Coordinates of C-alpha atoms in Angstrom, one line a residue:
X1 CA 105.6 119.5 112.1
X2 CA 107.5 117.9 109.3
X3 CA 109.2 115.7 111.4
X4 CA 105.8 114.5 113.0
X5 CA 104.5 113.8 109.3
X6 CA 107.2 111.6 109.2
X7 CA 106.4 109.2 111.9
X8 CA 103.9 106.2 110.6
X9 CA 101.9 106.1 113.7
X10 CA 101.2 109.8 113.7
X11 CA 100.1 109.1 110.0
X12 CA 98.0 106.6 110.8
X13 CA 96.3 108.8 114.1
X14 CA 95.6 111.5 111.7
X15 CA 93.6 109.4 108.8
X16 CA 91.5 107.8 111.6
X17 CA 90.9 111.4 112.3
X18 CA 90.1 112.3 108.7
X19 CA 87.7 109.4 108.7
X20 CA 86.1 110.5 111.7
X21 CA 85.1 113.8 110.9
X22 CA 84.0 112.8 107.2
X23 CA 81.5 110.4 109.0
X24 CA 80.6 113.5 111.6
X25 CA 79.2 115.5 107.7
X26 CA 82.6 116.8 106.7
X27 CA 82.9 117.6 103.3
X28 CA 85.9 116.6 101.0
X29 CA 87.1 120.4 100.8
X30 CA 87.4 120.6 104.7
X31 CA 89.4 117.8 105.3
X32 CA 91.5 117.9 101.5
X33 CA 93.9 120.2 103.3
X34 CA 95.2 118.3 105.9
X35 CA 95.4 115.1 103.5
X36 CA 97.2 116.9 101.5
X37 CA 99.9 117.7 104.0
X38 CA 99.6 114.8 105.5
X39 CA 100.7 112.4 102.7
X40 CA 103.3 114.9 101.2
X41 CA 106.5 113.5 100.1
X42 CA 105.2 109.8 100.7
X43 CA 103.9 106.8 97.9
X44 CA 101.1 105.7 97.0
X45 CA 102.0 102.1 98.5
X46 CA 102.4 103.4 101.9
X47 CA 98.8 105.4 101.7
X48 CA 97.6 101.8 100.9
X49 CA 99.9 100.5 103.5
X50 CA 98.5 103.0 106.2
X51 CA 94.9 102.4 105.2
X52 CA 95.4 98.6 105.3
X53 CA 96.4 98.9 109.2
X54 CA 93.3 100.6 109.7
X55 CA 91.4 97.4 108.4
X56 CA 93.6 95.7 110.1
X57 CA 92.2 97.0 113.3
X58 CA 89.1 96.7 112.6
X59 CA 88.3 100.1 110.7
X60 CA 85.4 99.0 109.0
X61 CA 86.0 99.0 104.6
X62 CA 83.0 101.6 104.6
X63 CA 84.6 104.2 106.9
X64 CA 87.9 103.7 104.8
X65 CA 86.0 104.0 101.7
X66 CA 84.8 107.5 102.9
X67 CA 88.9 108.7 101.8
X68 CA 88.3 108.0 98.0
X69 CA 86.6 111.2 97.3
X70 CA 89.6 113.2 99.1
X71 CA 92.4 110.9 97.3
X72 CA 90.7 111.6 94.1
X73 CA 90.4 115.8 95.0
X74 CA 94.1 115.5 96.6
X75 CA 96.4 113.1 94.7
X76 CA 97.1 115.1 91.2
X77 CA 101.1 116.5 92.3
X78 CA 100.8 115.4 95.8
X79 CA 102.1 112.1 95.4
X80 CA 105.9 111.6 94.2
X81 CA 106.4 110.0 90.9
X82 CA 107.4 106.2 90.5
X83 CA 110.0 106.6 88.1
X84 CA 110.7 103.5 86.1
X85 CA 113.2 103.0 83.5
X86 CA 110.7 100.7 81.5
X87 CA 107.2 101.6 81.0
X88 CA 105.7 98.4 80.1
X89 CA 102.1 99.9 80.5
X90 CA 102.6 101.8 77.2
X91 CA 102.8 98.6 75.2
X92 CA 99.9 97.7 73.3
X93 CA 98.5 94.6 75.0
X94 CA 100.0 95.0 78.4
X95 CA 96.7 94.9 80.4
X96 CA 97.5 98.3 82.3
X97 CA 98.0 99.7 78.6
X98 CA 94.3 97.7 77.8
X99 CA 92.8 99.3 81.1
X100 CA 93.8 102.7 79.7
X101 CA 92.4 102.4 76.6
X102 CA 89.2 101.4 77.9
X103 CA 89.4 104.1 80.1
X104 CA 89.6 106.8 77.1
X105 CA 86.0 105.3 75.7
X106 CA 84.3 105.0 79.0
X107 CA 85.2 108.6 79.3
X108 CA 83.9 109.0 75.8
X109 CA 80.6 107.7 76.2
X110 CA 80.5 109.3 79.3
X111 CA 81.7 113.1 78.5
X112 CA 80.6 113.0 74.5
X113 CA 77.6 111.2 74.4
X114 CA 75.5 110.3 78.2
X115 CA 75.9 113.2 79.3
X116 CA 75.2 116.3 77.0
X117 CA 72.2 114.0 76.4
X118 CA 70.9 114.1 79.5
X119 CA 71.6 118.0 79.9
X120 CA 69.6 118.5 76.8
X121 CA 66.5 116.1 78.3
X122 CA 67.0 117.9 81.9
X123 CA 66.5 121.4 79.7
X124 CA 63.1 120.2 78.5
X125 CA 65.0 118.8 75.0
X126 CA 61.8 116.7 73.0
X127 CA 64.1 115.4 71.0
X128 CA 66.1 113.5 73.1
X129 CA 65.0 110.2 72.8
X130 CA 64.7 107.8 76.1
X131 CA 65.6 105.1 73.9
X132 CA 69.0 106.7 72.8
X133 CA 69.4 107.1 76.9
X134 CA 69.3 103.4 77.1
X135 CA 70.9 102.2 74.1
X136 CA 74.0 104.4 75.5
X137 CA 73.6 103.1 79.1
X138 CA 73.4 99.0 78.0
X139 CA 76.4 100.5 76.0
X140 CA 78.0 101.4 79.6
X141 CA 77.2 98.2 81.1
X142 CA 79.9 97.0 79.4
X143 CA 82.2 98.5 82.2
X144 CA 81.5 95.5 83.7
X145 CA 84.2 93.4 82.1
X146 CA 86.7 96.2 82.9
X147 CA 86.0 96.2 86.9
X148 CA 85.8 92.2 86.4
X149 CA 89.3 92.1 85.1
X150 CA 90.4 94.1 87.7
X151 CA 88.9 92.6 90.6
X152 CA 90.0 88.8 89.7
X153 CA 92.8 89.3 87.6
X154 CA 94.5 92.2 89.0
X155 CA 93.0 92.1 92.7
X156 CA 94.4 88.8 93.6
X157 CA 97.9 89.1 93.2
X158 CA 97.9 92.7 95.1
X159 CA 95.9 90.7 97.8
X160 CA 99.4 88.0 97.9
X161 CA 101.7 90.6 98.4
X162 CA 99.5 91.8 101.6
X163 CA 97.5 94.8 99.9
X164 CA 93.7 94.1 100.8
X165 CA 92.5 97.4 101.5
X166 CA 92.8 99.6 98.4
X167 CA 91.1 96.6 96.5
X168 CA 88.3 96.2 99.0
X169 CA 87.4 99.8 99.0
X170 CA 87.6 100.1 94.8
X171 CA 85.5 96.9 94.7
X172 CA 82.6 97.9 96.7
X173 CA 82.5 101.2 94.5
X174 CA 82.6 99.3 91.5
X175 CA 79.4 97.5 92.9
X176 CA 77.9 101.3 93.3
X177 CA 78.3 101.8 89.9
X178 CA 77.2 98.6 88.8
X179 CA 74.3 98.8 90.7
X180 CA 73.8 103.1 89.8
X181 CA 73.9 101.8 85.9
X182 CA 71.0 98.8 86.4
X183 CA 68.8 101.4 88.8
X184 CA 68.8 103.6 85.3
X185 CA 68.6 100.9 83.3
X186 CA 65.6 100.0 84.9
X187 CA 64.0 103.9 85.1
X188 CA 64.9 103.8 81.5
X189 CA 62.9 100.7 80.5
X190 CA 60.0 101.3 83.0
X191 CA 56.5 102.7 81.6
X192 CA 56.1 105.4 84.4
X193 CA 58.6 108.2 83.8
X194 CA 60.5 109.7 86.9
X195 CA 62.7 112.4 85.0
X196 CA 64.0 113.8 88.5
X197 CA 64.9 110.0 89.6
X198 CA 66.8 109.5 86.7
X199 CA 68.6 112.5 86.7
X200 CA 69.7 112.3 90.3
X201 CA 70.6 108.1 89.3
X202 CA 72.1 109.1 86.4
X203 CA 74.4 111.8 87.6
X204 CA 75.7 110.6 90.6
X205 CA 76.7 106.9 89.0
X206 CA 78.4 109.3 86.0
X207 CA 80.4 111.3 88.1
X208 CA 81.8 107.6 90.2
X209 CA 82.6 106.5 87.0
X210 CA 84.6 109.5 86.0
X211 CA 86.2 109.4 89.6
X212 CA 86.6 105.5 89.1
X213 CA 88.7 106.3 85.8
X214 CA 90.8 109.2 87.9
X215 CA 91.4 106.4 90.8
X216 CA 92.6 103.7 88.9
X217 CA 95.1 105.7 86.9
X218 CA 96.5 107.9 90.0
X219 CA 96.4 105.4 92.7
X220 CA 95.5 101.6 91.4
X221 CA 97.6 101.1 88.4
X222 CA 100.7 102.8 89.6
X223 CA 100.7 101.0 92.8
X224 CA 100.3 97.8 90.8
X225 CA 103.2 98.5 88.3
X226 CA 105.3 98.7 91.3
X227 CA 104.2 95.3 93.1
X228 CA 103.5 92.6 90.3
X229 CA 106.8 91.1 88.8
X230 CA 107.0 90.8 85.1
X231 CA 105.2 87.1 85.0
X232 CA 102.5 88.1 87.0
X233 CA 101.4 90.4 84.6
X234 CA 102.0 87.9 81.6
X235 CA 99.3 86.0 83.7
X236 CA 97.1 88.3 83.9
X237 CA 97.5 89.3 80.2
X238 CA 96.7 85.7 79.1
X239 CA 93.5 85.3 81.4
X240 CA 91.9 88.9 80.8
X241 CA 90.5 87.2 77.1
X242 CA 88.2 84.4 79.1
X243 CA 86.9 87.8 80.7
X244 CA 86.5 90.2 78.1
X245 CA 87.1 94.0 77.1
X246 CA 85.2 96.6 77.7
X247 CA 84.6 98.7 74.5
X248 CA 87.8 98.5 72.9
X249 CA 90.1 95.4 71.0
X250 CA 93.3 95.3 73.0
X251 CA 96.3 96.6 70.6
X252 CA 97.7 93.0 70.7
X253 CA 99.1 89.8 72.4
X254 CA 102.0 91.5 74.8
X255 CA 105.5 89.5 75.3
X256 CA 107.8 90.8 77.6
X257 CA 111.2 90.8 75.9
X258 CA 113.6 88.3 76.5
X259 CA 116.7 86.5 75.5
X260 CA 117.0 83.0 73.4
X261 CA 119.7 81.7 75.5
X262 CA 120.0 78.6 72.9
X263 CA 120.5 81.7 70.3
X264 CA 122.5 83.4 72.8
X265 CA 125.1 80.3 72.7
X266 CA 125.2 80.2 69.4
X267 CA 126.5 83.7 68.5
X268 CA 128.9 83.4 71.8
X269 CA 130.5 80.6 69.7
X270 CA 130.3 77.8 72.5
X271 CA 129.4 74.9 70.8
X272 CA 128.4 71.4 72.2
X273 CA 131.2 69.1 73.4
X274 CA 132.5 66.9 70.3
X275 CA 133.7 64.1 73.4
X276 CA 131.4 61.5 73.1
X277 CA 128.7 64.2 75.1
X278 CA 130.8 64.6 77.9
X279 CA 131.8 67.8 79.5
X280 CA 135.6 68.8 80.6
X281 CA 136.0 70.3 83.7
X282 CA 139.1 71.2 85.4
X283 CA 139.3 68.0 87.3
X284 CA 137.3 65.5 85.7
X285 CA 134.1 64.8 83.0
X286 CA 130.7 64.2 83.1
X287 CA 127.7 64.1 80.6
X288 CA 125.1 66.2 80.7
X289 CA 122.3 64.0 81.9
X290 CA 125.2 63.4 85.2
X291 CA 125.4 66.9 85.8
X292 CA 121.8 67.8 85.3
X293 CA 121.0 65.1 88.3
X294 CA 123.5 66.0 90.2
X295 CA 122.9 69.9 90.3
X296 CA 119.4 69.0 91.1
X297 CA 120.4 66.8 93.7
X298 CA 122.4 69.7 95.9
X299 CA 120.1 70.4 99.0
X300 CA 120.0 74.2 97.6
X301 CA 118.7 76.1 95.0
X302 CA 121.3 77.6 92.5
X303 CA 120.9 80.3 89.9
X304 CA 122.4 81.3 87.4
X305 CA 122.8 85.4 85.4
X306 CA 124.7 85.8 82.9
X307 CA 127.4 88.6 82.3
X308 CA 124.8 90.3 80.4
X309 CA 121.9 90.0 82.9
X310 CA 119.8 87.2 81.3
X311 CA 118.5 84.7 83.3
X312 CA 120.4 81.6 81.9
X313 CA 119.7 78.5 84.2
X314 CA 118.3 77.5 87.7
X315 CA 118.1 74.3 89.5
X316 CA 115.3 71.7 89.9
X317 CA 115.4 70.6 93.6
X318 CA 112.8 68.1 95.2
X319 CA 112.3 71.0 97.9
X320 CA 112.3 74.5 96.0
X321 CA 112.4 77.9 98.3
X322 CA 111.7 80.0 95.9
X323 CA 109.2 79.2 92.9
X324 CA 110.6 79.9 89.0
X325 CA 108.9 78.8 86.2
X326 CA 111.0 77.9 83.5
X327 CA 109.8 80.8 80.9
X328 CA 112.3 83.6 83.3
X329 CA 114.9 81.8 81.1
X330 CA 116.1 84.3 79.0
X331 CA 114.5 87.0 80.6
X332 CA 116.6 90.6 82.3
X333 CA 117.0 89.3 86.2
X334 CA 115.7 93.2 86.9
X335 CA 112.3 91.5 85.5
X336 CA 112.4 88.5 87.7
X337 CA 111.6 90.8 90.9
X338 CA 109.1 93.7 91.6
X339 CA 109.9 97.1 90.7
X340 CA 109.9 98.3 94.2
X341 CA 113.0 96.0 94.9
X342 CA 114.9 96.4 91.4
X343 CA 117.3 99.0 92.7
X344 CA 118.1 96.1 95.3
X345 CA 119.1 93.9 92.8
X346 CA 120.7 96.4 90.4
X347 CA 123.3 97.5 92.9
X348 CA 124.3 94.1 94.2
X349 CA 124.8 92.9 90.3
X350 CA 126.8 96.5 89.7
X351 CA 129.0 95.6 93.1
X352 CA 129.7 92.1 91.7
X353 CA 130.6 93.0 88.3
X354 CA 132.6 96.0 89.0
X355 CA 135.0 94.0 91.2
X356 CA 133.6 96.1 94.3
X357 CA 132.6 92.8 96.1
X358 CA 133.0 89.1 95.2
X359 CA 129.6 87.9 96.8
X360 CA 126.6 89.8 98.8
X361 CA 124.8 87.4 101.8
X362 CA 121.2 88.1 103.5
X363 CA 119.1 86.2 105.7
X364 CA 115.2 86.0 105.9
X365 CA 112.7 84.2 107.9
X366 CA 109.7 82.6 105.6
X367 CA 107.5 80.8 107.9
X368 CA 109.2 78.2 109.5
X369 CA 112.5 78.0 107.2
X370 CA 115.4 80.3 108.0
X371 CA 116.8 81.2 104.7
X372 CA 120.0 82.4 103.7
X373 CA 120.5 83.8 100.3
X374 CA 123.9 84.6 98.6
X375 CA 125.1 86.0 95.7
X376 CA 128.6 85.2 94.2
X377 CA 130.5 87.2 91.7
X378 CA 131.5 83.8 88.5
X379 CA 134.5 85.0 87.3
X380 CA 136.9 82.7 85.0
X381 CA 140.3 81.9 85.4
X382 CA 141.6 85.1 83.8
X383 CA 139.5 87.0 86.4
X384 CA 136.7 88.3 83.5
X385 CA 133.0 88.3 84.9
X386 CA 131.0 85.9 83.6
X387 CA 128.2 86.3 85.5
X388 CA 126.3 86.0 89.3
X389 CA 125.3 82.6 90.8
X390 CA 122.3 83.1 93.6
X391 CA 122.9 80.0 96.1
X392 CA 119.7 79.7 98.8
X393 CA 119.5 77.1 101.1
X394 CA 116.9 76.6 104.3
X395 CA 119.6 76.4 107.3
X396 CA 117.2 76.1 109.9
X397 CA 118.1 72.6 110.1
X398 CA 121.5 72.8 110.2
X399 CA 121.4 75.6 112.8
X400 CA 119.6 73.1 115.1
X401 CA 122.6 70.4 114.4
X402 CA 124.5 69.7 118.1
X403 CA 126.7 67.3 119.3
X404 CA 128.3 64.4 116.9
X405 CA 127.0 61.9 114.9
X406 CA 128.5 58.7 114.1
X407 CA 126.3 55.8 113.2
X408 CA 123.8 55.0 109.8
X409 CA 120.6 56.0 110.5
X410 CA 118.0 52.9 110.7
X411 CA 115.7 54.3 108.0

């Protein structure tokens, strides 16, 4: 059995199963079981992964949607933990860390004050007041800003990194509870009294938002922490004010930590050259403005890491292959990348340091350029590691080169 669990397409069989029989009037504790074994061992990407190819082949979102009860009854221990050497979530104004603590009042105002209200009214209570009922529920609206965050801050960059399905299926619930919370709204504010419609209205939207809460921190946010790179979620940080909060004043503006390389070369003790601004090198000089040009003038993209891992310089090519803004000076290269492909990184900088290899070479298609990526141990002349140079070129081109060629072109 084990070694079927292991095999994707089998995986994949089995949830079009699940989906099936929940459709048929299944409940969630009939099928939990075999969710639960079927996802055991496995990550919460590749559940998103598995559910996407289902899209993919024309699942419909609302059949897929149908699993979010049994990922919500099922995912508490069954899913192995990320572990991350950084949290960056439990900063104060990291917008994961902001989601959080709008998730702690929403569950307040849910647990501590909607509810036992509406327990005490369902008992026959006179003094509840259907006026306190809606002052609390307007109060809830606010929710609105946190599921708009998320949907078109957050959404969009799982969406460029291939992960459509998860954020489909949480945005149409999010509409159910939008849409739950202006149904009561409108009970609420209405002359004729249903108490049994409101109770049913109010309940079910309560218990999605709970479930909502349980989602995002089990399934959403961890997924996200291991996709979006470091400046991703500085972007999101610094768009989420045009949006709002919901309920709560984030605990600050967050800033990833990074070096001052300017600092950096200070306390090294490398000081600018005292030669009319040019630079020595071994065979020859230059000033910086010639160097700058000509480094940006290589047909390849170069980077630079420094012995202590901070990004320190990049080129500025007319035809870039990769896209780096210049505010990853400075920062950890680890940071640069996406958590799921840190390790990646870490082990080719600890092979390159440690002596273990001089350079590491990979090759990728992107479209229609062939790239070639390689990574070079910078050593100086007394063999002490200074630090890795990336060099990526597009060699498509060249791999199409044949025969000779002699003469100028005419253009």
């Amino acid at each position: 059995m084990s070694e079927m669990i292991n095999n994707r397409e089998y995986r994949q069989k089995v949830l079009k199963e699940l989906i099936r029989e929940l459709h048929n009037g299944k409940s969630v504790d009939e099928v939990k079981p075999k969710f639960e074994e079927l996802i055991k061992g496995i990550s919460v990407s590749e559940i998103a992964e598995m559910e996407q190819a289902l899209i993919m082949e024309g699942m419909p979102v609302e059949e897929v949607q149908r699993l979010c009860d049994v990922h919500a009854a099922v995912f508490k221990g069954s899913i192995e933990e990320i572990h991350r050497q950084k949290n960056p979530e439990e900063v104060p104004g990291h917008p994961v860390h902001s989601f959080k603590l709008e998730n702690v009042e929403i569950k307040k105002l849910v647990e501590n004050e909607i509810k036992p209200q509406l327990e005490r009214y369902k008992n026959g209570d006179t003094t509840v007041s259907l006026k306190d009922l809606e002052g609390a529920f307007k109060k809830l609206w606010e929710i609105d800003k946190h599921y708009s965050r998320k949907e078109n801050l957050l959404f969009p960059y799982l969406e460029k990194y291939g992960i459509t399905a998860p954020p489909k299926v949480m945005w149409g619930v999010d509409d159910e509870i939008r849409e739950g919370i202006k149904e009561v709204n409108k009970i609420l504010l209405s002359n004729d009294e249903n108490k049994g419609m409101l109770l049913e209205k109010a309940e079910e939207t309560l218990n999605k938002v709970v479930e909502m809460i349980f989602k995002e921190e089990k399934i959403l946010f961890p997924m996200a922490l291991e996709t979006l790179t470091e400046d991703e979620w500085v972007e999101i940080s610094r768009a989420s004010n045009e949006i709002g909060y919901c309920l709560i004043t984030p605990g600050g503006e967050w800033k990833p930590a990074r070096a001052d390389v300017a600092e950096k070369i200070q306390k090294e003790g490398i000081q600018p050259s005292e030669n009319k601004g040019y630079v020595e090198f071994d065979a020859g000089c230059l000033t910086p403005e010639e160097i700058n040009a000509m480094l940006n003038t290589l047909p390849i993209d170069i980077t630079f890491v420094d012995k202590d891992g901070a990004v320190k310089y990049f080129t500025q090519g007319k035809e870039r292959i990769f896209a780096r803004p210049k505010t990853i000076i400075g920062r950890q290269v680890q940071n640069c990348h996406p958590p799921a492909s840190v390790h990646i990184v870490e082990k080719i900088v600890e092979d390159l340091k440690s002596g273990k290899k001089d350079h590491e070479d990979f090759w990728i298609k992107m479209g229609e350029k062939y790239v070639y990526i390689r990574y070079f141990a910078v050593r100086n002349e007394k063999g002490e590691y200074l630090g890795v140079m990336e060099v990526t070129q597009d060699i498509g081109p060249i791999q199409k080169i044949s025969g000779e060629k002699r003469l100028l072109s005419d253009d």
